[in-house]
PDB file of C-alpha atoms in Angstrom:
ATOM      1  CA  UNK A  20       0.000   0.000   0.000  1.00 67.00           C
ATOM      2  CA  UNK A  21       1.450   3.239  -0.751  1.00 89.00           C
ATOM      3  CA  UNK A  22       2.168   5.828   1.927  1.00 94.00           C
ATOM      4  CA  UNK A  23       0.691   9.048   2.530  1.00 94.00           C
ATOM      5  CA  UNK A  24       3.018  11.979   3.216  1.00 96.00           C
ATOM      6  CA  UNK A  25       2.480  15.333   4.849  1.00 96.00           C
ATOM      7  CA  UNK A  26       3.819  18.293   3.177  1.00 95.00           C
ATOM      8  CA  UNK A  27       6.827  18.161   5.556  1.00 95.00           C
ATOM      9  CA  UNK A  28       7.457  15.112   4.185  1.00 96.00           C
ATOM     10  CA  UNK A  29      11.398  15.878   2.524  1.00 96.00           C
ATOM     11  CA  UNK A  30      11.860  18.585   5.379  1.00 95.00           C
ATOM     12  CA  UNK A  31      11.996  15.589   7.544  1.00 96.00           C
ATOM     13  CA  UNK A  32      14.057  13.579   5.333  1.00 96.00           C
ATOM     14  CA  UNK A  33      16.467  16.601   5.067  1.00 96.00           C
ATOM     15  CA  UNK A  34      16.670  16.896   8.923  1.00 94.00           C
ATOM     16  CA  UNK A  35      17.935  13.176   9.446  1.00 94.00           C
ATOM     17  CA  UNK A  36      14.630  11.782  10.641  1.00 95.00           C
ATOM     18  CA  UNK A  37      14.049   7.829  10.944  1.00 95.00           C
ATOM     19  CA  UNK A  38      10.298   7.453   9.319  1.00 96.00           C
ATOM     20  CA  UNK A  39       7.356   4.956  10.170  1.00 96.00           C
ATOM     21  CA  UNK A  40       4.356   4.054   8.918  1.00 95.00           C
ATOM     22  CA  UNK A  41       1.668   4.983  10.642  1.00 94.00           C
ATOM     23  CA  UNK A  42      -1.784   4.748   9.925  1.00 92.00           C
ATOM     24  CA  UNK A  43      -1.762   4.918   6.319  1.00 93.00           C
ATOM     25  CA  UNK A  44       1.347   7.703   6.879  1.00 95.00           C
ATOM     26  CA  UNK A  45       5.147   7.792   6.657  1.00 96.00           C
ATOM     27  CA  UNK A  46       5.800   9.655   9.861  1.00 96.00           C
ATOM     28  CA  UNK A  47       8.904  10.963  11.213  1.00 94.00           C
ATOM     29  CA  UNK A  48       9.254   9.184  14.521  1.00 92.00           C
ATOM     30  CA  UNK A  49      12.602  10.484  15.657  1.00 93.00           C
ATOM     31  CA  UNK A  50      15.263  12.694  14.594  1.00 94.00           C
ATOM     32  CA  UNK A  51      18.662  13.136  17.324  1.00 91.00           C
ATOM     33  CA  UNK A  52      17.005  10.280  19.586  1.00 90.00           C
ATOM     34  CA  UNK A  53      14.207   9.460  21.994  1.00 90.00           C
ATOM     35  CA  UNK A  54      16.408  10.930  25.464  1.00 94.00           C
ATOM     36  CA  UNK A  55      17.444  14.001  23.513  1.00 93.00           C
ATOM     37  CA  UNK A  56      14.104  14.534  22.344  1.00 92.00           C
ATOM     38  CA  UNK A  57      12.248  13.539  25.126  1.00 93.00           C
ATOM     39  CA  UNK A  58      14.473  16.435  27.202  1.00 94.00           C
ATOM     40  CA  UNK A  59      13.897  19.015  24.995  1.00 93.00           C
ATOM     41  CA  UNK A  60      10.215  18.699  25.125  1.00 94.00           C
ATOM     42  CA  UNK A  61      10.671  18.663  29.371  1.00 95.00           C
ATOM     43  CA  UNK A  62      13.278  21.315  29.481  1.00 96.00           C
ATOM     44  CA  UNK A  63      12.958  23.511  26.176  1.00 96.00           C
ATOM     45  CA  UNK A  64      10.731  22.835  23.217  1.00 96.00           C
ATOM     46  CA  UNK A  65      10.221  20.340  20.731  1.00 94.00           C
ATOM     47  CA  UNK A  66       8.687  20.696  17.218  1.00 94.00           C
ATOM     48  CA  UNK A  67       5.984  18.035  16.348  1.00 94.00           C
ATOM     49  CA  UNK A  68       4.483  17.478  12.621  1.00 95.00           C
ATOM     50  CA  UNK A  69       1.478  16.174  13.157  1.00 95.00           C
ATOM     51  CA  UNK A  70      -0.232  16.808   9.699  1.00 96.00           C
ATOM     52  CA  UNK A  71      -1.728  13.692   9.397  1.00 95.00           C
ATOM     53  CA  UNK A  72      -4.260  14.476  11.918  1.00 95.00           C
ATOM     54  CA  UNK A  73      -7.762  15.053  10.542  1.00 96.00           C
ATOM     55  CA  UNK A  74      -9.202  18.502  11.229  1.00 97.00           C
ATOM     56  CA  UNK A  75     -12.876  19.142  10.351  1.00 97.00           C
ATOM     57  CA  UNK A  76     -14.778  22.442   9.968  1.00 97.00           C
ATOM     58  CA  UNK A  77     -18.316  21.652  10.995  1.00 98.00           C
ATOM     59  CA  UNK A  78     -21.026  24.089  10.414  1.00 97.00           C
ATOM     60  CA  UNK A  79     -24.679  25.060  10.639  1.00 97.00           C
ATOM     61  CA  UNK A  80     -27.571  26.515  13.007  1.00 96.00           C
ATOM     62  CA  UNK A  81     -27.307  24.701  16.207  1.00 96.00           C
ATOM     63  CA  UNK A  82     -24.216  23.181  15.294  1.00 98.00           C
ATOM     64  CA  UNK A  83     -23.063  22.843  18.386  1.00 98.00           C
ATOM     65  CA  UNK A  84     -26.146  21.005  19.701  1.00 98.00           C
ATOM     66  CA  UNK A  85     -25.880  18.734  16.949  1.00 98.00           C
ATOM     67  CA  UNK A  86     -22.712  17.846  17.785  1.00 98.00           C
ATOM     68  CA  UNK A  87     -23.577  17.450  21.196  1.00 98.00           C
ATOM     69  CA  UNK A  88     -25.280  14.228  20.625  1.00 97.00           C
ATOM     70  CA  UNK A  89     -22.127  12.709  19.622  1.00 98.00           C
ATOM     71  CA  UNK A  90     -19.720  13.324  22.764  1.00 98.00           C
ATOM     72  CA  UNK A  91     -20.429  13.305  26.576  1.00 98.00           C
ATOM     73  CA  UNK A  92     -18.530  16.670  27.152  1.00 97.00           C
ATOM     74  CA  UNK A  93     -20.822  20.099  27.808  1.00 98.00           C
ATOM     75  CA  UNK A  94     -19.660  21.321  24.586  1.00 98.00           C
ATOM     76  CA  UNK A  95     -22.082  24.786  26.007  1.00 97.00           C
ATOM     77  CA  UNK A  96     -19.328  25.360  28.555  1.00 97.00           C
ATOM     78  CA  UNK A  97     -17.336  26.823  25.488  1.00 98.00           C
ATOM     79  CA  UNK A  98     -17.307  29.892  23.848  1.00 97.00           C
ATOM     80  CA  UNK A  99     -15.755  31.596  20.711  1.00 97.00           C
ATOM     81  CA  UNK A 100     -11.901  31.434  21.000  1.00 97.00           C
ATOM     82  CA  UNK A 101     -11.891  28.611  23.283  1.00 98.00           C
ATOM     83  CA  UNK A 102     -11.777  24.795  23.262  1.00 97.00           C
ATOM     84  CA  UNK A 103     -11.941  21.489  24.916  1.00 96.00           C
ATOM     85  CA  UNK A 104     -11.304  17.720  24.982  1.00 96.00           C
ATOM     86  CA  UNK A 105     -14.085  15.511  24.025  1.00 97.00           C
ATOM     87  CA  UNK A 106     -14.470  12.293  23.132  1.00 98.00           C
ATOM     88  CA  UNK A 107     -16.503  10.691  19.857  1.00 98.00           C
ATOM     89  CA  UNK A 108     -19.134   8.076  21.103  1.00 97.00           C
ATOM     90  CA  UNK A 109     -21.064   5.366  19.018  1.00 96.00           C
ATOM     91  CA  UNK A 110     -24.677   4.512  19.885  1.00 94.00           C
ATOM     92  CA  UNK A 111     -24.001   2.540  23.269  1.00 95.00           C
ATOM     93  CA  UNK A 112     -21.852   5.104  24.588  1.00 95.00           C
ATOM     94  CA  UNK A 113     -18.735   3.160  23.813  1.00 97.00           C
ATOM     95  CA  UNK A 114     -16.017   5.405  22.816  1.00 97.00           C
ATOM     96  CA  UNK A 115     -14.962   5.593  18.818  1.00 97.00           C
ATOM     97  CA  UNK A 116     -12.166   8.313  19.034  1.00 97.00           C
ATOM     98  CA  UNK A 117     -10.712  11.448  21.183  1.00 96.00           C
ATOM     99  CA  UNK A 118     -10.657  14.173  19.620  1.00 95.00           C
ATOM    100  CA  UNK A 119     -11.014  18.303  20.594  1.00 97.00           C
ATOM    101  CA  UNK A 120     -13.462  20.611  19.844  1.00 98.00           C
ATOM    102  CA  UNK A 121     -12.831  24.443  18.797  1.00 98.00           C
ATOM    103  CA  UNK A 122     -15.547  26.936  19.183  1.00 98.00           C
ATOM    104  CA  UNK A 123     -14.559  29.489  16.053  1.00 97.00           C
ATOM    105  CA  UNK A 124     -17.974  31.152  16.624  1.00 97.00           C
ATOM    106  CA  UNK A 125     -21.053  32.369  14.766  1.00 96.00           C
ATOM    107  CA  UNK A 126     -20.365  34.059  11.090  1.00 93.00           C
ATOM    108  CA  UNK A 127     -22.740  36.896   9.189  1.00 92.00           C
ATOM    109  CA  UNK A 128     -25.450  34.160   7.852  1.00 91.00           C
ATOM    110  CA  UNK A 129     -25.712  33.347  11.472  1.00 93.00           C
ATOM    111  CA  UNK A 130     -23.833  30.108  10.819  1.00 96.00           C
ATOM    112  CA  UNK A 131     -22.476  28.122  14.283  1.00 98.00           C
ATOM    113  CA  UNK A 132     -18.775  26.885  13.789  1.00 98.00           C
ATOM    114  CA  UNK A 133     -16.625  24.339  15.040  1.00 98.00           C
ATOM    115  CA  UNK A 134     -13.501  22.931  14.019  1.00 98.00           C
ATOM    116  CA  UNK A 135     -13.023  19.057  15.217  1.00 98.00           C
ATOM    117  CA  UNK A 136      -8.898  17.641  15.221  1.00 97.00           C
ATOM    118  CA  UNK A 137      -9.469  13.908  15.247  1.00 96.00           C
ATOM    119  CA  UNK A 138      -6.871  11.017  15.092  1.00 95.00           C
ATOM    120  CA  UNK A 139      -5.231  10.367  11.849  1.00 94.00           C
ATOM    121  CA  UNK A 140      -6.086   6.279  12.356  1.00 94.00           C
ATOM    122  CA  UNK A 141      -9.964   7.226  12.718  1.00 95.00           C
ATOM    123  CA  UNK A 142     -10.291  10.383   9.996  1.00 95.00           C
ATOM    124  CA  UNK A 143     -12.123   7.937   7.574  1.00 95.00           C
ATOM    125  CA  UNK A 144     -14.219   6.585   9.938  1.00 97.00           C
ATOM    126  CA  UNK A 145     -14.951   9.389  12.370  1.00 97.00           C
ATOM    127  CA  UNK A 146     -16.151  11.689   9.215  1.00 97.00           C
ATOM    128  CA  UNK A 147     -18.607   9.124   7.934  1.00 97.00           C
ATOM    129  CA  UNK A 148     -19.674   8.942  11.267  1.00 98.00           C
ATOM    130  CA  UNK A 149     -20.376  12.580  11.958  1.00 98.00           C
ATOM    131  CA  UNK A 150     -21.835  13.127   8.282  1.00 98.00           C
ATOM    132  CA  UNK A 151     -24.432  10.305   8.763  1.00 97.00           C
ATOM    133  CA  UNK A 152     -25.596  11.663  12.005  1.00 98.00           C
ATOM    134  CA  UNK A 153     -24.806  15.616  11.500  1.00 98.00           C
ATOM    135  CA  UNK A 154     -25.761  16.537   7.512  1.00 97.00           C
ATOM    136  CA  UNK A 155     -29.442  15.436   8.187  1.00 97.00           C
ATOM    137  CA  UNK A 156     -29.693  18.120  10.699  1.00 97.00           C
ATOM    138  CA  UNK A 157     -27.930  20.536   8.286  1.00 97.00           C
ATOM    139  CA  UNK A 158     -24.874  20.743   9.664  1.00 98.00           C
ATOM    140  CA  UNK A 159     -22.318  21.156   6.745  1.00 98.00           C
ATOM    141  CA  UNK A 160     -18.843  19.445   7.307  1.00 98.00           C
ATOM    142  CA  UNK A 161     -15.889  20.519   5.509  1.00 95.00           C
ATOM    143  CA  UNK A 162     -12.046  19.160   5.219  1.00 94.00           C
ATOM    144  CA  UNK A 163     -10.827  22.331   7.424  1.00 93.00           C
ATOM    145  CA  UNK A 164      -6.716  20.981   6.988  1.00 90.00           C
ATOM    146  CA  UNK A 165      -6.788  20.365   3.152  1.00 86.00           C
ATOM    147  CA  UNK A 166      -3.276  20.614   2.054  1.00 85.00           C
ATOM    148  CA  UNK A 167      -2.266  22.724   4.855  1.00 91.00           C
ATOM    149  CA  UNK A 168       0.195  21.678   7.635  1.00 94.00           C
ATOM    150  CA  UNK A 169      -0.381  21.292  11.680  1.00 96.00           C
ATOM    151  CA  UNK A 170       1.992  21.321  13.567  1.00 96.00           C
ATOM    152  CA  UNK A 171       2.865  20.877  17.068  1.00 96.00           C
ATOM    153  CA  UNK A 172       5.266  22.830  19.026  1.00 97.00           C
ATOM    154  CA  UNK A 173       5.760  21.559  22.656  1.00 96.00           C
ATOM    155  CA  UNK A 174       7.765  22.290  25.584  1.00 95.00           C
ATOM    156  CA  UNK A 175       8.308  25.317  28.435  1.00 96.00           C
ATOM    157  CA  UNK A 176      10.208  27.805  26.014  1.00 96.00           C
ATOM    158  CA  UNK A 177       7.669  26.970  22.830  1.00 96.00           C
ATOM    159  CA  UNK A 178       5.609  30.253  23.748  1.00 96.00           C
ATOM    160  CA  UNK A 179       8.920  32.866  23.735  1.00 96.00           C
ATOM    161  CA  UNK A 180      10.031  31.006  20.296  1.00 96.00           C
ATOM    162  CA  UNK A 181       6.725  31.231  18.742  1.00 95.00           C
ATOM    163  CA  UNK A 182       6.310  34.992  20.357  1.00 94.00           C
ATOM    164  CA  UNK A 183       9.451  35.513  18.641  1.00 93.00           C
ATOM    165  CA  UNK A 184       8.654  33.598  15.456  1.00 91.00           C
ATOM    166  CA  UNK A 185       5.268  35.810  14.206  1.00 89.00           C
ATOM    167  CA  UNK A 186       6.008  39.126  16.279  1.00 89.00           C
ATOM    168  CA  UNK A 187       3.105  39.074  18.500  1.00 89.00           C
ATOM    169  CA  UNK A 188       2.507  38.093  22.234  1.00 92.00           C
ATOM    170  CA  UNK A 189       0.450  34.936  23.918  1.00 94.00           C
ATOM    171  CA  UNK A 190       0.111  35.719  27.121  1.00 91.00           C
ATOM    172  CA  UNK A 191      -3.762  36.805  27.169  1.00 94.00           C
ATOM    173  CA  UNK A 192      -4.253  33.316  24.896  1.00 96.00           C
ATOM    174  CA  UNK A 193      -5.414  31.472  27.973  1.00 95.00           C
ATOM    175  CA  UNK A 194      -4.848  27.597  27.744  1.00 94.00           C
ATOM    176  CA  UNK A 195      -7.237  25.932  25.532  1.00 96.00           C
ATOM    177  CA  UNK A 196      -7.570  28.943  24.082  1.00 97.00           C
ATOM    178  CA  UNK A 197      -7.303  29.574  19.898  1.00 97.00           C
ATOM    179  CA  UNK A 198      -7.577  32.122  18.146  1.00 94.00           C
ATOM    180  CA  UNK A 199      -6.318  33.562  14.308  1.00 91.00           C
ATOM    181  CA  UNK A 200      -3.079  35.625  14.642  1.00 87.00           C
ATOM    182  CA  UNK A 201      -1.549  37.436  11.850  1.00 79.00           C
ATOM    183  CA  UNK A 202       2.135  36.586  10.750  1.00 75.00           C
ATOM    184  CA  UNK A 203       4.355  39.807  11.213  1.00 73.00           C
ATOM    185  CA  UNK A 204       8.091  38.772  10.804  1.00 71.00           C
ATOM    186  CA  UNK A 205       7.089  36.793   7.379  1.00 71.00           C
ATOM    187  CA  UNK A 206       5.430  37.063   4.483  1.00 70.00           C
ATOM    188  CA  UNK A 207       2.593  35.430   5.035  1.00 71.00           C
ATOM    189  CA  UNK A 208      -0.901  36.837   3.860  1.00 71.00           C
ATOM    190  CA  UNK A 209      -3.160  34.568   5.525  1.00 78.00           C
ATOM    191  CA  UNK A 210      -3.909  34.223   9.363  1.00 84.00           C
ATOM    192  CA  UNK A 211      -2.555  31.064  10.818  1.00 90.00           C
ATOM    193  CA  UNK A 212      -4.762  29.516  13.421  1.00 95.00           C
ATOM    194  CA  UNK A 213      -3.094  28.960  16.597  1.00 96.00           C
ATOM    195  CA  UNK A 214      -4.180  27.158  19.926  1.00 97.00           C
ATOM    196  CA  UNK A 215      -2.659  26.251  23.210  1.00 96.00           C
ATOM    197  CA  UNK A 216      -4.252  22.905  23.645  1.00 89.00           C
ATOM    198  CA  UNK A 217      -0.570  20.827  24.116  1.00 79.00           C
ATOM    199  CA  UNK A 218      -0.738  17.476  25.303  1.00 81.00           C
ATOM    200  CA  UNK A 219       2.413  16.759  26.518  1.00 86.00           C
ATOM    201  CA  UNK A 220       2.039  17.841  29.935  1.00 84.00           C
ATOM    202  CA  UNK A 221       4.512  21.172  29.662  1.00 90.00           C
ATOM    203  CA  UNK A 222       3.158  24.510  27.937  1.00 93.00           C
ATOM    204  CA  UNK A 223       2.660  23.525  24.063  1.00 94.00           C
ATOM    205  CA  UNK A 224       0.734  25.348  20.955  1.00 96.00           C
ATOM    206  CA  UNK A 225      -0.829  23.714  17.645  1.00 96.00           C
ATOM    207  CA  UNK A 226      -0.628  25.809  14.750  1.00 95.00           C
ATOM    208  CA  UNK A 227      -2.437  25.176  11.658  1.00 94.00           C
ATOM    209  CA  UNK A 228      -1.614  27.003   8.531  1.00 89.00           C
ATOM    210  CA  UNK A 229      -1.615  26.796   4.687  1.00 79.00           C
ATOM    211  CA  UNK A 230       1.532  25.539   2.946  1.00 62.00           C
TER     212      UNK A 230
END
């Protein structure tokens, strides 16, 4: 079966990385070494691509309580800019993926948004899933990732280096928080999306942008 790969694909390659499959993916799974790695995530930061994820822009009136059928979380303690960990549940409650929900708010047509990251293993499955229970109630549901890359950047020094990175602080970008920042030290005309949801157990941001 051929491998998908992620548009950081020869980046990787070029960096020294040792790649895996992984669910239908050739991942990088370690560069310098676990111990190196694993003490730069603990002590300073560590850079994670993580582009095979699935990331899903749901949308609709009362999206949000049409999602809410689907996970045991109280998606309503959420607002606009902020997000939380869920998890996807089949029709006995059983659990069919973990996943985290972004609130990106209500648009002009009065449209309710959400933006879903979901496993890479369970993108196939979970979006079948959500369209056969969600598009009846008119709930749209859109590939929000296309081409684009996500990436992870982990670690107790990752929110000085990414200060430093697009010339803009991230101190009032509570945890679990998201929001769209603009780029100022590159030339980049679109807003990348930016959260600080890390799941490492140190400070950590995902950032999702367009290649």
């Amino acid at each position: 079966m051929d491998l998908k790969h992620t548009p950081l694909y020869s980046q990787s390659l070029a960096a020294g990385a040792r790649m895996v499959p992984f669910a239908g993916w050739e991942m990088p799974v370690q560069f310098s070494g676990l111990v190196n790695e694993h003490e730069a995530v603990r002590k300073k930061a560590g850079l994670f691509d993580i582009s095979h994820m699935g990331v899903l822009l749901l949308q609709g009136i009362n999206a949000k309580a049409a999602l809410q059928t689907l996970v045991p979380s109280d998606l309503y303690r959420i607002g606009p800019g902020e997000a939380c960990y869920s998890v996807l549940l089949n029709h006995d409650g059983g659990i069919l993926d973990d996943l985290i929900v972004y609130d990106l708010g209500i648009d002009e047509k009065k449209l309710e948004k959400l933006m879903v990251v979901i496993n890479a293993s369970c993108t196939k499955a979970d979006t079948s899933w959500l369209k056969t229970h969600l598009e009846p109630r008119n709930i749209e549901i859109f590939n929000a990732k296309n081409n684009g890359i996500l990436l992870a950047l982990q670690g107790p020094e990752s929110m000085g280096l990414l200060e430093r990175l697009i010339g803009e602080s991230l101190e009032n970008l509570p945890r679990f928080g998201h929001r769209q920042i603009k780029d100022n030290n590159h030339n980049v005309s679109e807003p990348i999306f930016i959260a600080r949801t890390g799941y490492t157990g140190e400070e950590g941001f995902e950032i999702l942008l367009s290649q």
